[in-house]
mmCIF file of C-alpha atoms in Angstrom:
data_model
loop_
_atom_site.group_PDB
_atom_site.id
_atom_site.type_symbol
_atom_site.label_atom_id
_atom_site.label_comp_id
_atom_site.label_asym_id
_atom_site.label_seq_id
_atom_site.Cartn_x
_atom_site.Cartn_y
_atom_site.Cartn_z
ATOM 1 C CA UNK A 1 -12.997 -3.305 -21.473
ATOM 2 C CA UNK A 2 -15.252 -0.439 -20.347
ATOM 3 C CA UNK A 3 -14.443 2.042 -17.592
ATOM 4 C CA UNK A 4 -16.666 0.241 -15.070
ATOM 5 C CA UNK A 5 -14.765 -3.022 -15.603
ATOM 6 C CA UNK A 6 -11.481 -1.142 -15.317
ATOM 7 C CA UNK A 7 -12.436 0.133 -11.913
ATOM 8 C CA UNK A 8 -13.671 -3.290 -10.805
ATOM 9 C CA UNK A 9 -10.383 -5.082 -11.354
ATOM 10 C CA UNK A 10 -8.366 -2.145 -10.043
ATOM 11 C CA UNK A 11 -10.412 -2.166 -6.834
ATOM 12 C CA UNK A 12 -9.947 -5.934 -6.523
ATOM 13 C CA UNK A 13 -6.198 -5.481 -6.979
ATOM 14 C CA UNK A 14 -6.206 -2.797 -4.291
ATOM 15 C CA UNK A 15 -8.169 -5.162 -2.067
ATOM 16 C CA UNK A 16 -5.619 -7.946 -2.483
ATOM 17 C CA UNK A 17 -2.821 -5.451 -1.875
ATOM 18 C CA UNK A 18 -4.223 -4.036 1.363
ATOM 19 C CA UNK A 19 -4.895 -7.552 2.661
ATOM 20 C CA UNK A 20 -1.255 -8.500 2.040
ATOM 21 C CA UNK A 21 0.020 -5.298 3.637
ATOM 22 C CA UNK A 22 -2.128 -5.665 6.766
ATOM 23 C CA UNK A 23 -1.136 -9.318 6.971
ATOM 24 C CA UNK A 24 2.547 -8.421 6.791
ATOM 25 C CA UNK A 25 2.359 -5.911 9.620
ATOM 26 C CA UNK A 26 0.234 -8.231 11.757
ATOM 27 C CA UNK A 27 2.505 -11.234 11.204
ATOM 28 C CA UNK A 28 5.743 -9.363 11.835
ATOM 29 C CA UNK A 29 4.220 -7.570 14.827
ATOM 30 C CA UNK A 30 3.315 -10.897 16.414
ATOM 31 C CA UNK A 31 6.602 -12.507 15.433
ATOM 32 C CA UNK A 32 8.587 -9.666 16.957
ATOM 33 C CA UNK A 33 6.857 -10.183 20.309
ATOM 34 C CA UNK A 34 6.761 -13.995 20.338
ATOM 35 C CA UNK A 35 10.228 -14.483 18.862
ATOM 36 C CA UNK A 36 9.011 -17.240 16.536
ATOM 37 C CA UNK A 37 7.397 -17.746 13.119
ATOM 38 C CA UNK A 38 4.022 -19.146 12.055
ATOM 39 C CA UNK A 39 2.400 -20.399 8.866
ATOM 40 C CA UNK A 40 1.426 -16.897 7.673
ATOM 41 C CA UNK A 41 5.111 -15.958 7.645
ATOM 42 C CA UNK A 42 5.457 -18.134 4.542
ATOM 43 C CA UNK A 43 2.631 -16.293 2.782
ATOM 44 C CA UNK A 44 4.300 -12.987 3.547
ATOM 45 C CA UNK A 45 7.667 -14.337 2.421
ATOM 46 C CA UNK A 46 6.213 -15.355 -0.963
ATOM 47 C CA UNK A 47 4.693 -11.886 -1.417
ATOM 48 C CA UNK A 48 7.823 -9.989 -0.343
ATOM 49 C CA UNK A 49 9.061 -9.071 -3.856
ATOM 50 C CA UNK A 50 5.769 -7.576 -5.040
ATOM 51 C CA UNK A 51 3.693 -6.630 -1.980
ATOM 52 C CA UNK A 52 4.591 -2.924 -1.773
ATOM 53 C CA UNK A 53 5.494 -2.514 -5.489
ATOM 54 C CA UNK A 54 1.931 -3.588 -6.332
ATOM 55 C CA UNK A 55 0.489 -1.025 -3.942
ATOM 56 C CA UNK A 56 2.460 1.802 -5.541
ATOM 57 C CA UNK A 57 2.039 0.630 -9.142
ATOM 58 C CA UNK A 58 -1.753 0.565 -8.725
ATOM 59 C CA UNK A 59 -1.597 4.030 -7.141
ATOM 60 C CA UNK A 60 0.091 5.401 -10.261
ATOM 61 C CA UNK A 61 -2.314 3.891 -12.796
ATOM 62 C CA UNK A 62 -4.753 6.824 -12.984
ATOM 63 C CA UNK A 63 -2.198 9.589 -12.478
ATOM 64 C CA UNK A 64 -2.200 10.499 -16.174
ATOM 65 C CA UNK A 65 -5.903 11.368 -15.933
ATOM 66 C CA UNK A 66 -5.129 14.394 -13.772
ATOM 67 C CA UNK A 67 -1.474 15.268 -14.277
ATOM 68 C CA UNK A 68 -2.342 17.978 -16.824
ATOM 69 C CA UNK A 69 -4.562 19.813 -14.344
ATOM 70 C CA UNK A 70 -3.471 23.150 -12.947
ATOM 71 C CA UNK A 71 -1.084 22.939 -10.025
ATOM 72 C CA UNK A 72 -3.814 24.179 -7.711
ATOM 73 C CA UNK A 73 -6.249 21.376 -8.574
ATOM 74 C CA UNK A 74 -3.533 18.747 -8.821
ATOM 75 C CA UNK A 75 -2.001 19.572 -5.454
ATOM 76 C CA UNK A 76 -5.446 19.470 -3.830
ATOM 77 C CA UNK A 77 -6.264 16.019 -5.228
ATOM 78 C CA UNK A 78 -2.841 14.407 -5.097
ATOM 79 C CA UNK A 79 -0.975 16.048 -2.217
ATOM 80 C CA UNK A 80 -3.253 17.850 0.237
ATOM 81 C CA UNK A 81 -5.660 14.887 0.185
ATOM 82 C CA UNK A 82 -3.029 12.476 1.468
ATOM 83 C CA UNK A 83 -1.353 14.958 3.784
ATOM 84 C CA UNK A 84 -4.634 15.686 5.542
ATOM 85 C CA UNK A 85 -5.034 12.033 6.470
ATOM 86 C CA UNK A 86 -1.347 11.661 7.285
ATOM 87 C CA UNK A 87 -1.313 14.609 9.701
ATOM 88 C CA UNK A 88 -4.606 13.594 11.319
ATOM 89 C CA UNK A 89 -3.709 9.954 11.891
ATOM 90 C CA UNK A 90 -0.102 10.651 12.856
ATOM 91 C CA UNK A 91 -1.437 12.932 15.584
ATOM 92 C CA UNK A 92 -3.940 10.286 16.720
ATOM 93 C CA UNK A 93 -1.334 7.524 16.842
ATOM 94 C CA UNK A 94 1.347 9.588 18.567
ATOM 95 C CA UNK A 95 -1.127 11.032 21.064
ATOM 96 C CA UNK A 96 -2.400 7.550 21.956
ATOM 97 C CA UNK A 97 0.934 5.742 22.037
ATOM 98 C CA UNK A 98 3.194 8.373 23.541
ATOM 99 C CA UNK A 99 0.902 10.929 25.119
ATOM 100 C CA UNK A 100 -1.706 8.663 26.744
ATOM 101 C CA UNK A 101 -0.223 5.160 27.060
ATOM 102 C CA UNK A 102 3.392 6.224 27.780
ATOM 103 C CA UNK A 103 2.317 9.469 29.524
ATOM 104 C CA UNK A 104 5.247 11.382 28.078
ATOM 105 C CA UNK A 105 4.047 14.745 26.680
ATOM 106 C CA UNK A 106 7.601 15.904 25.933
ATOM 107 C CA UNK A 107 8.310 12.847 23.806
ATOM 108 C CA UNK A 108 4.905 13.264 22.170
ATOM 109 C CA UNK A 109 5.737 16.826 21.143
ATOM 110 C CA UNK A 110 9.113 15.665 19.813
ATOM 111 C CA UNK A 111 7.512 12.866 17.799
ATOM 112 C CA UNK A 112 4.903 15.223 16.364
ATOM 113 C CA UNK A 113 7.627 17.607 15.239
ATOM 114 C CA UNK A 114 9.702 14.772 13.798
ATOM 115 C CA UNK A 115 6.693 13.389 11.887
ATOM 116 C CA UNK A 116 6.776 16.460 9.645
ATOM 117 C CA UNK A 117 10.056 15.429 8.024
ATOM 118 C CA UNK A 118 10.226 11.737 8.969
ATOM 119 C CA UNK A 119 7.081 9.786 8.002
ATOM 120 C CA UNK A 120 5.613 8.217 11.122
ATOM 121 C CA UNK A 121 5.185 4.450 11.418
ATOM 122 C CA UNK A 122 3.040 2.686 8.848
ATOM 123 C CA UNK A 123 1.746 6.060 7.647
ATOM 124 C CA UNK A 124 4.907 6.420 5.553
ATOM 125 C CA UNK A 125 2.959 5.008 2.591
ATOM 126 C CA UNK A 126 0.346 7.794 2.712
ATOM 127 C CA UNK A 127 3.095 10.411 3.106
ATOM 128 C CA UNK A 128 5.061 9.040 0.147
ATOM 129 C CA UNK A 129 2.018 8.998 -2.141
ATOM 130 C CA UNK A 130 1.911 12.769 -1.806
ATOM 131 C CA UNK A 131 5.648 13.070 -2.394
ATOM 132 C CA UNK A 132 5.525 10.776 -5.437
ATOM 133 C CA UNK A 133 2.651 12.756 -6.936
ATOM 134 C CA UNK A 134 4.579 16.032 -6.681
ATOM 135 C CA UNK A 135 7.701 14.436 -8.154
ATOM 136 C CA UNK A 136 5.726 13.027 -11.089
ATOM 137 C CA UNK A 137 4.081 16.399 -11.747
ATOM 138 C CA UNK A 138 7.441 18.172 -11.770
ATOM 139 C CA UNK A 139 8.903 15.592 -14.150
ATOM 140 C CA UNK A 140 5.887 16.030 -16.435
ATOM 141 C CA UNK A 141 6.156 19.838 -16.169
ATOM 142 C CA UNK A 142 9.779 19.767 -17.334
ATOM 143 C CA UNK A 143 9.040 17.176 -20.029
ATOM 144 C CA UNK A 144 11.531 14.636 -18.704
ATOM 145 C CA UNK A 145 11.144 11.512 -20.889
ATOM 146 C CA UNK A 146 9.783 8.367 -19.295
ATOM 147 C CA UNK A 147 12.804 6.278 -20.264
ATOM 148 C CA UNK A 148 15.159 8.629 -18.429
ATOM 149 C CA UNK A 149 13.035 8.747 -15.276
ATOM 150 C CA UNK A 150 12.724 4.961 -15.215
ATOM 151 C CA UNK A 151 16.473 4.529 -15.789
ATOM 152 C CA UNK A 152 17.370 6.859 -12.915
ATOM 153 C CA UNK A 153 14.680 5.388 -10.644
ATOM 154 C CA UNK A 154 15.988 1.898 -11.396
ATOM 155 C CA UNK A 155 19.473 2.985 -10.423
ATOM 156 C CA UNK A 156 18.174 4.460 -7.166
ATOM 157 C CA UNK A 157 16.351 1.213 -6.422
ATOM 158 C CA UNK A 158 19.408 -0.944 -7.048
ATOM 159 C CA UNK A 159 22.017 1.159 -5.250
ATOM 160 C CA UNK A 160 21.714 0.939 -1.451
ATOM 161 C CA UNK A 161 20.704 4.341 -0.054
ATOM 162 C CA UNK A 162 21.968 4.600 3.512
ATOM 163 C CA UNK A 163 20.852 7.997 4.769
ATOM 164 C CA UNK A 164 18.983 9.123 7.849
ATOM 165 C CA UNK A 165 16.078 10.526 5.841
ATOM 166 C CA UNK A 166 13.264 7.987 5.588
ATOM 167 C CA UNK A 167 11.775 10.044 2.758
ATOM 168 C CA UNK A 168 14.905 9.604 0.642
ATOM 169 C CA UNK A 169 15.147 5.910 1.486
ATOM 170 C CA UNK A 170 11.541 5.120 0.593
ATOM 171 C CA UNK A 171 11.603 7.358 -2.472
ATOM 172 C CA UNK A 172 14.588 5.423 -3.780
ATOM 173 C CA UNK A 173 12.954 2.091 -2.989
ATOM 174 C CA UNK A 174 9.481 2.619 -4.465
ATOM 175 C CA UNK A 175 9.220 5.609 -6.811
ATOM 176 C CA UNK A 176 10.168 3.330 -9.711
ATOM 177 C CA UNK A 177 7.013 1.230 -9.297
ATOM 178 C CA UNK A 178 4.748 4.243 -8.868
ATOM 179 C CA UNK A 179 6.155 5.785 -12.044
ATOM 180 C CA UNK A 180 5.867 2.533 -13.992
ATOM 181 C CA UNK A 181 2.179 2.431 -13.067
ATOM 182 C CA UNK A 182 1.819 5.970 -14.428
ATOM 183 C CA UNK A 183 4.006 5.620 -17.530
ATOM 184 C CA UNK A 184 2.751 2.205 -18.619
ATOM 185 C CA UNK A 185 -0.909 2.579 -17.634
ATOM 186 C CA UNK A 186 -2.140 2.191 -21.272
ATOM 187 C CA UNK A 187 -0.183 -1.058 -21.673
ATOM 188 C CA UNK A 188 -1.380 -2.381 -18.309
ATOM 189 C CA UNK A 189 -5.003 -1.663 -19.189
ATOM 190 C CA UNK A 190 -4.528 -3.379 -22.569
ATOM 191 C CA UNK A 191 -3.047 -6.375 -20.750
ATOM 192 C CA UNK A 192 -6.099 -6.417 -18.487
ATOM 193 C CA UNK A 193 -8.348 -6.430 -21.549
ATOM 194 C CA UNK A 194 -6.417 -9.368 -23.017
ATOM 195 C CA UNK A 195 -6.704 -11.311 -19.763
ATOM 196 C CA UNK A 196 -10.452 -10.727 -19.683
ATOM 197 C CA UNK A 197 -10.749 -12.279 -23.161
ATOM 198 C CA UNK A 198 -8.149 -15.048 -22.718
ATOM 199 C CA UNK A 199 -8.612 -16.263 -19.171
ATOM 200 C CA UNK A 200 -7.377 -19.837 -19.687
ATOM 201 C CA UNK A 201 -4.078 -18.620 -21.122
ATOM 202 C CA UNK A 202 -3.839 -15.999 -18.397
ATOM 203 C CA UNK A 203 -4.387 -18.572 -15.645
ATOM 204 C CA UNK A 204 -1.643 -20.745 -17.147
ATOM 205 C CA UNK A 205 0.716 -17.763 -17.184
ATOM 206 C CA UNK A 206 -0.206 -16.959 -13.580
ATOM 207 C CA UNK A 207 0.592 -20.542 -12.583
ATOM 208 C CA UNK A 208 4.038 -20.245 -14.173
ATOM 209 C CA UNK A 209 4.650 -16.938 -12.419
ATOM 210 C CA UNK A 210 3.559 -18.433 -9.094
ATOM 211 C CA UNK A 211 6.100 -21.261 -9.356
ATOM 212 C CA UNK A 212 8.953 -19.041 -10.568
ATOM 213 C CA UNK A 213 8.367 -16.400 -7.904
ATOM 214 C CA UNK A 214 8.236 -19.050 -5.197
ATOM 215 C CA UNK A 215 11.424 -20.756 -6.340
ATOM 216 C CA UNK A 216 13.341 -17.480 -6.517
ATOM 217 C CA UNK A 217 12.140 -16.398 -3.072
ATOM 218 C CA UNK A 218 12.725 -19.676 -1.260
ATOM 219 C CA UNK A 219 15.921 -20.850 -2.999
ATOM 220 C CA UNK A 220 18.773 -21.294 -2.307
ATOM 221 C CA UNK A 221 19.483 -19.550 1.021
ATOM 222 C CA UNK A 222 16.070 -18.485 2.228
ATOM 223 C CA UNK A 223 15.763 -17.555 5.897
ATOM 224 C CA UNK A 224 12.542 -16.787 7.712
ATOM 225 C CA UNK A 225 12.891 -14.659 10.850
ATOM 226 C CA UNK A 226 10.138 -13.528 13.263
ATOM 227 C CA UNK A 227 10.075 -9.975 11.875
ATOM 228 C CA UNK A 228 11.982 -10.253 8.616
ATOM 229 C CA UNK A 229 12.272 -12.330 5.455
ATOM 230 C CA UNK A 230 15.659 -12.996 3.907
ATOM 231 C CA UNK A 231 15.005 -14.133 0.385
ATOM 232 C CA UNK A 232 17.070 -16.388 -1.839
ATOM 233 C CA UNK A 233 17.808 -15.438 -5.454
ATOM 234 C CA UNK A 234 15.016 -12.852 -5.287
ATOM 235 C CA UNK A 235 17.183 -10.672 -3.045
ATOM 236 C CA UNK A 236 19.551 -9.926 -5.973
ATOM 237 C CA UNK A 237 18.681 -6.257 -6.734
ATOM 238 C CA UNK A 238 18.044 -6.410 -10.513
ATOM 239 C CA UNK A 239 16.068 -9.622 -10.092
ATOM 240 C CA UNK A 240 14.195 -8.106 -7.157
ATOM 241 C CA UNK A 241 13.013 -5.258 -9.399
ATOM 242 C CA UNK A 242 11.893 -7.641 -12.133
ATOM 243 C CA UNK A 243 10.005 -9.784 -9.630
ATOM 244 C CA UNK A 244 8.416 -6.661 -8.154
ATOM 245 C CA UNK A 245 7.085 -5.557 -11.543
ATOM 246 C CA UNK A 246 6.157 -9.098 -12.603
ATOM 247 C CA UNK A 247 4.342 -9.716 -9.321
ATOM 248 C CA UNK A 248 2.461 -6.431 -9.573
ATOM 249 C CA UNK A 249 1.370 -7.252 -13.136
ATOM 250 C CA UNK A 250 0.458 -10.789 -12.060
ATOM 251 C CA UNK A 251 -1.784 -9.444 -9.295
ATOM 252 C CA UNK A 252 -3.430 -7.133 -11.815
ATOM 253 C CA UNK A 253 -4.087 -10.123 -14.102
ATOM 254 C CA UNK A 254 -5.310 -12.202 -11.165
ATOM 255 C CA UNK A 255 -7.717 -9.404 -10.265
ATOM 256 C CA UNK A 256 -9.127 -9.380 -13.793
ATOM 257 C CA UNK A 257 -9.722 -13.132 -13.526
ATOM 258 C CA UNK A 258 -11.483 -12.659 -10.187
ATOM 259 C CA UNK A 259 -13.602 -9.824 -11.578
ATOM 260 C CA UNK A 260 -15.916 -12.224 -13.375
ATOM 261 C CA UNK A 261 -16.274 -14.608 -10.445
ATOM 262 C CA UNK A 262 -19.144 -14.650 -7.984
ATOM 263 C CA UNK A 263 -18.735 -13.602 -4.384
ATOM 264 C CA UNK A 264 -15.859 -11.170 -5.006
ATOM 265 C CA UNK A 265 -17.855 -8.045 -4.204
ATOM 266 C CA UNK A 266 -16.434 -7.983 -0.671
ATOM 267 C CA UNK A 267 -12.901 -7.893 -2.065
ATOM 268 C CA UNK A 268 -13.786 -5.038 -4.383
ATOM 269 C CA UNK A 269 -15.364 -3.174 -1.458
ATOM 270 C CA UNK A 270 -12.177 -3.590 0.561
ATOM 271 C CA UNK A 271 -10.191 -2.203 -2.367
ATOM 272 C CA UNK A 272 -12.491 0.800 -2.654
ATOM 273 C CA UNK A 273 -11.889 1.502 1.041
ATOM 274 C CA UNK A 274 -8.236 0.492 1.217
ATOM 275 C CA UNK A 275 -7.198 3.896 2.578
ATOM 276 C CA UNK A 276 -9.703 3.543 5.424
ATOM 277 C CA UNK A 277 -8.185 0.206 6.398
ATOM 278 C CA UNK A 278 -4.610 1.394 6.030
ATOM 279 C CA UNK A 279 -5.147 4.443 8.221
ATOM 280 C CA UNK A 280 -6.819 2.631 11.104
ATOM 281 C CA UNK A 281 -5.563 -0.955 11.264
ATOM 282 C CA UNK A 282 -2.506 -0.584 13.515
ATOM 283 C CA UNK A 283 -4.317 0.570 16.664
ATOM 284 C CA UNK A 284 -6.685 -2.432 16.981
ATOM 285 C CA UNK A 285 -3.874 -4.708 15.798
ATOM 286 C CA UNK A 286 -1.566 -3.718 18.663
ATOM 287 C CA UNK A 287 -4.308 -3.645 21.310
ATOM 288 C CA UNK A 288 -5.671 -7.073 20.371
ATOM 289 C CA UNK A 289 -2.201 -8.632 20.158
ATOM 290 C CA UNK A 290 -1.350 -7.283 23.617
ATOM 291 C CA UNK A 291 -4.611 -8.624 25.091
ATOM 292 C CA UNK A 292 -4.114 -12.071 23.580
ATOM 293 C CA UNK A 293 -0.496 -12.343 24.696
ATOM 294 C CA UNK A 294 -1.249 -11.080 28.195
ATOM 295 C CA UNK A 295 -4.201 -13.424 28.647
ATOM 296 C CA UNK A 296 -2.550 -16.422 27.027
ATOM 297 C CA UNK A 297 -5.780 -17.277 25.188
ATOM 298 C CA UNK A 298 -3.854 -17.768 21.941
ATOM 299 C CA UNK A 299 -0.224 -18.681 22.507
ATOM 300 C CA UNK A 300 1.060 -20.149 19.249
ATOM 301 C CA UNK A 301 2.478 -17.706 16.708
ATOM 302 C CA UNK A 302 0.547 -19.053 13.711
ATOM 303 C CA UNK A 303 -2.993 -18.889 15.131
ATOM 304 C CA UNK A 304 -2.193 -15.643 16.957
ATOM 305 C CA UNK A 305 -0.921 -14.046 13.732
ATOM 306 C CA UNK A 306 -4.104 -15.080 11.937
ATOM 307 C CA UNK A 307 -6.335 -13.711 14.701
ATOM 308 C CA UNK A 308 -4.426 -10.416 14.895
ATOM 309 C CA UNK A 309 -4.544 -10.075 11.112
ATOM 310 C CA UNK A 310 -8.314 -10.604 10.986
ATOM 311 C CA UNK A 311 -8.948 -8.107 13.787
ATOM 312 C CA UNK A 312 -6.644 -5.557 12.138
ATOM 313 C CA UNK A 313 -8.506 -5.949 8.848
ATOM 314 C CA UNK A 314 -12.071 -6.024 10.189
ATOM 315 C CA UNK A 315 -11.886 -3.399 12.972
ATOM 316 C CA UNK A 316 -11.364 -0.396 10.619
ATOM 317 C CA UNK A 317 -14.278 -1.598 8.490
ATOM 318 C CA UNK A 318 -16.522 -1.755 11.551
ATOM 319 C CA UNK A 319 -15.385 1.721 12.602
ATOM 320 C CA UNK A 320 -16.091 3.092 9.135
ATOM 321 C CA UNK A 321 -19.567 1.537 9.039
ATOM 322 C CA UNK A 322 -20.348 2.827 12.536
ATOM 323 C CA UNK A 323 -19.287 6.347 11.527
ATOM 324 C CA UNK A 324 -21.496 6.219 8.438
ATOM 325 C CA UNK A 325 -24.410 4.945 10.504
ATOM 326 C CA UNK A 326 -24.118 7.520 13.295
ATOM 327 C CA UNK A 327 -22.826 10.417 11.212
ATOM 328 C CA UNK A 328 -20.162 11.207 13.810
ATOM 329 C CA UNK A 329 -16.442 11.158 13.042
ATOM 330 C CA UNK A 330 -16.645 11.429 9.255
ATOM 331 C CA UNK A 331 -13.538 13.641 9.302
ATOM 332 C CA UNK A 332 -11.502 10.532 10.133
ATOM 333 C CA UNK A 333 -11.990 9.116 6.637
ATOM 334 C CA UNK A 334 -13.557 11.927 4.597
ATOM 335 C CA UNK A 335 -11.610 15.124 3.987
ATOM 336 C CA UNK A 336 -13.689 18.120 5.125
ATOM 337 C CA UNK A 337 -14.218 21.200 3.009
ATOM 338 C CA UNK A 338 -11.862 23.350 5.084
ATOM 339 C CA UNK A 339 -9.016 20.968 4.175
ATOM 340 C CA UNK A 340 -9.520 21.485 0.445
ATOM 341 C CA UNK A 341 -7.967 24.007 -1.926
ATOM 342 C CA UNK A 342 -10.782 25.801 -3.681
ATOM 343 C CA UNK A 343 -10.491 25.970 -7.479
ATOM 344 C CA UNK A 344 -9.708 29.351 -8.956
#
């Protein structure tokens, strides 16, 4: 598999991942306000074990390509890059929600200060990508073996971490998957090559995974709540980890299968611009949901969740295209030169 094909299936996998993430937030956002569940809740429930693990595993795949760079170059690409967008969009969201809509400048200042040490809202993912990158670089710098890192990270994932720091909580929950993507990137790319050459066998394996994942999520004591999924056997911590990794690998394989199909260019485009969507989807999501609920145009949770999800996914794309067309506002999605560390 050549480098171009590698990037194609990785972008498709990122596209599937961002769609699932946006769907989750849209569905739970609607469910929290309606107090009921809809048909998309079941899709989100099925994806619960692997939705965020896939996002982080994919993010770690190409880490080895730059981890040997000097600290200056590495920090610019892997830390400052994400922190620029985190700081910018945290300010935008807090200013809109608290400063303008709630008209509470004191609370806005407090939230801005808190956002430095407590990742704000959905932007926690962007914040943690920077943290994970620094942690991985330090572990590489001190030559800590992969097996030891994975063993400790597995322990952190299994043991409940009940602390006030959201950074510690999310690090414990997801660093394992990010590091697996980094440590096992060669094996994952070889798997992708095998899938590309053995698609019938791969599709059979994906079918088996689909059934097993579904059974373990929905049996025996599954409970679907408006803003939460309580899984069955899949909630057992060691099994939850295995399903997270298996689901992430399955989505990678599924993306390889899709790579050769027609009409998947849109999905690859979404994957290439997944950060754009992630940064900007919550604002139109909340505004549209509020308008629909206030007007009563869409009352049922299922159709409303679908409509909110589609708006949340499409609105950032339209904003991005409008910015590219007009040339104004590029700083929202493209890091300017002043926010870069110049190479020595």
